[in-house]
Amino acid sequence: NAGVTQTPKFQVLKTGQSMTLQCAQDMNHEYMSWYRQDPGMGLRLIHYSVGAGITDQGEVPNGYNVSRSTTEDFPLRLLSAAPSQTSVYFCASSYLLGAGNTIYFGEGSWLTVV
Amino acid sequence: AQTVTQSQPEMSVQEAETVTLSCTYDTSENNYYLFWYKQPPSRQMILVIRQEAYKQQNATENRFSVNFQKAAKSFSLKISDSQLGDTAMYFCAFMKGYNAGNMLTFGGGTRLMVKP
């Protein structure tokens, strides 16, 4: 049971490049989400998904795309990287919390855009 | 939209003493969860404690307890018998609804340093 796995852990991009941050979970969770954490701040929701084929925008979606073709995977795509997207990115997954379940976070992906 | 405010950017406490971290939130929802997360330098997000809004009893987990004041929209975290390993960033977080996934709104965090 690997939990939530994010790759890559570290990445440096040049302005204008595109890339995909991968997130995979092996717990059959319906809910998955992406957050970013800027220096000295809390996490902010980028996009989320309530099941395969269903995604929606969070608080800061501009510049990012997501898709959810399988229950296990929820990749985050940066279309044209900008220095303002330098951040630490976290993926999270869970079942419905009403049953006392827990939200699982990945270990984070450090992205620097130069 | 919900907002979460942590008014103490930094706090320090002597080992073995008690410290309280503050959190206030703003929402029009009646059903929601509140959380405290610990983030050590590794950046791992560790759940400390959670509270369902419909529960009047304050949640406790070993040395960690909360003071949940629903009418005042306040959710403070008390750490008793502070240990060096408690040094970390602490984030208060809000999630609306009971049958919901993991769409959280976080506060800006409080950096806690436990001194020997």
Coordinates of N, CA, C and O in Angstrom, one line a residue, chain A residues 40-88:
Chain A
G40 N 5.7 30.6 3.1 CA 5.1 31.3 4.2 C 3.6 31.3 4.2 O 2.9 32.1 4.9
M41 N 2.9 30.5 3.4 CA 1.5 30.5 3.2 C 0.9 29.1 3.4 O 1.6 28.1 3.4
G42 N -0.4 29.1 3.6 CA -1.1 27.8 3.7 C -1.3 27.2 2.3 O -1.1 27.9 1.3
L43 N -1.9 26.0 2.2 CA -2.2 25.4 0.9 C -3.4 26.0 0.3 O -4.4 26.4 1.0
R44 N -3.4 26.1 -1.0 CA -4.6 26.6 -1.7 C -5.0 25.6 -2.8 O -4.2 25.1 -3.5
L45 N -6.3 25.4 -2.9 CA -6.9 24.4 -3.8 C -6.8 24.9 -5.2 O -7.3 25.9 -5.6
I46 N -6.2 24.0 -6.1 CA -6.1 24.3 -7.5 C -7.3 23.7 -8.3 O -8.1 24.4 -8.9
H47 N -7.4 22.4 -8.3 CA -8.4 21.6 -8.9 C -8.8 20.4 -8.0 O -7.9 20.0 -7.2
Y48 N -10.0 19.9 -8.2 CA -10.3 18.7 -7.5 C -11.2 17.8 -8.4 O -11.7 18.2 -9.4
S49 N -11.4 16.6 -7.9 CA -12.2 15.6 -8.6 C -12.9 14.7 -7.6 O -12.4 14.3 -6.6
V50 N -14.2 14.5 -7.9 CA -15.0 13.7 -7.1 C -15.2 12.2 -7.6 O -16.0 11.5 -7.1
G51 N -14.5 11.9 -8.7 CA -14.6 10.6 -9.3 C -14.1 10.6 -10.7 O -13.8 11.7 -11.3
A52 N -13.8 9.5 -11.2 CA -13.3 9.4 -12.6 C -14.2 10.1 -13.6 O -15.4 9.9 -13.5
G53 N -13.6 10.9 -14.4 CA -14.3 11.7 -15.4 C -14.9 13.0 -15.0 O -15.5 13.7 -15.7
I54 N -14.8 13.3 -13.6 CA -15.4 14.5 -13.1 C -14.3 15.4 -12.4 O -13.6 14.9 -11.5
T55 N -14.1 16.6 -12.9 CA -13.2 17.5 -12.3 C -13.8 18.9 -12.2 O -14.8 19.2 -12.9
D56 N -13.3 19.7 -11.3 CA -13.8 21.1 -11.1 C -12.7 21.9 -10.6 O -11.6 21.5 -10.1
Q57 N -12.9 23.3 -10.7 CA -11.9 24.2 -10.3 C -11.9 24.5 -8.8 O -13.0 24.6 -8.2
G58 N -10.8 24.8 -8.3 CA -10.7 25.3 -6.9 C -10.4 26.8 -6.9 O -10.9 27.5 -7.7
E59 N -9.7 27.2 -5.9 CA -9.5 28.6 -5.7 C -8.5 29.3 -6.7 O -8.7 30.4 -7.1
V60 N -7.5 28.5 -7.1 CA -6.4 29.1 -8.0 C -6.2 28.2 -9.2 O -5.1 27.7 -9.4
P61 N -7.2 28.1 -10.1 CA -7.0 27.2 -11.2 C -6.3 27.7 -12.5 O -5.9 26.9 -13.3
N62 N -6.1 29.0 -12.6 CA -5.5 29.6 -13.8 C -4.1 29.1 -14.1 O -3.2 29.1 -13.2
G63 N -3.9 28.6 -15.3 CA -2.6 28.1 -15.7 C -2.4 26.6 -15.5 O -1.3 26.1 -15.8
Y64 N -3.4 25.9 -15.0 CA -3.4 24.5 -14.8 C -4.6 23.8 -15.4 O -5.7 24.3 -15.4
N65 N -4.3 22.6 -15.9 CA -5.3 21.7 -16.3 C -5.2 20.3 -15.6 O -4.1 19.9 -15.2
V66 N -6.4 19.7 -15.5 CA -6.4 18.4 -14.9 C -7.4 17.5 -15.7 O -8.2 18.0 -16.4
S67 N -7.2 16.2 -15.5 CA -8.1 15.2 -16.0 C -8.1 14.0 -15.1 O -7.2 13.8 -14.3
R68 N -9.2 13.2 -15.1 CA -9.3 12.1 -14.2 C -9.9 10.9 -15.1 O -11.1 10.7 -15.0
S69 N -9.0 10.3 -15.8 CA -9.5 9.2 -16.7 C -9.6 7.9 -15.9 O -10.4 7.0 -16.3
T70 N -8.9 7.7 -14.8 CA -9.0 6.5 -13.9 C -9.2 7.0 -12.5 O -8.9 8.1 -12.1
T71 N -9.7 6.1 -11.7 CA -9.8 6.4 -10.2 C -8.4 6.6 -9.6 O -8.3 7.5 -8.7
E72 N -7.4 5.9 -10.1 CA -6.1 6.0 -9.4 C -5.3 7.2 -9.7 O -4.5 7.7 -8.9
D73 N -5.4 7.8 -10.9 CA -4.5 8.9 -11.3 C -5.2 10.2 -11.5 O -6.3 10.3 -12.0
F74 N -4.5 11.3 -11.1 CA -5.0 12.7 -11.2 C -3.8 13.6 -11.6 O -3.3 14.3 -10.7
P75 N -3.4 13.6 -12.8 CA -2.3 14.5 -13.2 C -2.7 15.9 -13.3 O -3.8 16.3 -13.7
L76 N -1.7 16.8 -13.0 CA -1.8 18.2 -13.0 C -0.9 18.8 -14.1 O 0.3 18.5 -14.0
R77 N -1.4 19.4 -15.1 CA -0.6 19.9 -16.2 C -0.4 21.5 -16.1 O -1.4 22.2 -15.9
L78 N 0.8 21.9 -16.2 CA 1.1 23.3 -16.3 C 1.3 23.6 -17.8 O 2.1 23.0 -18.5
L79 N 0.5 24.5 -18.3 CA 0.4 24.7 -19.8 C 1.6 25.5 -20.3 O 2.2 25.1 -21.3
S80 N 1.9 26.6 -19.6 CA 3.0 27.4 -20.0 C 3.6 28.0 -18.7 O 3.0 29.0 -18.2
A81 N 4.6 27.4 -18.2 CA 5.0 27.7 -16.9 C 5.5 29.2 -16.7 O 6.1 29.8 -17.6
A82 N 5.1 29.8 -15.6 CA 5.5 31.1 -15.2 C 6.2 31.2 -13.9 O 5.9 30.3 -13.1
P83 N 7.1 32.1 -13.6 CA 7.7 32.2 -12.3 C 6.7 32.2 -11.2 O 7.1 31.7 -10.1
S84 N 5.6 32.7 -11.4 CA 4.5 32.8 -10.3 C 4.0 31.4 -9.9 O 3.4 31.2 -8.9
Q85 N 4.4 30.4 -10.7 CA 4.0 29.0 -10.4 C 5.0 28.3 -9.6 O 4.8 27.1 -9.3
T86 N 6.1 29.0 -9.3 CA 7.1 28.4 -8.4 C 6.4 28.1 -7.1 O 5.9 29.1 -6.4
S87 N 6.4 26.9 -6.6 CA 5.6 26.5 -5.4 C 5.9 25.1 -5.1 O 6.6 24.4 -5.8
V88 N 5.3 24.6 -4.0 CA 5.3 23.2 -3.6 C 3.9 22.7 -3.9 O 2.9 23.4 -3.4

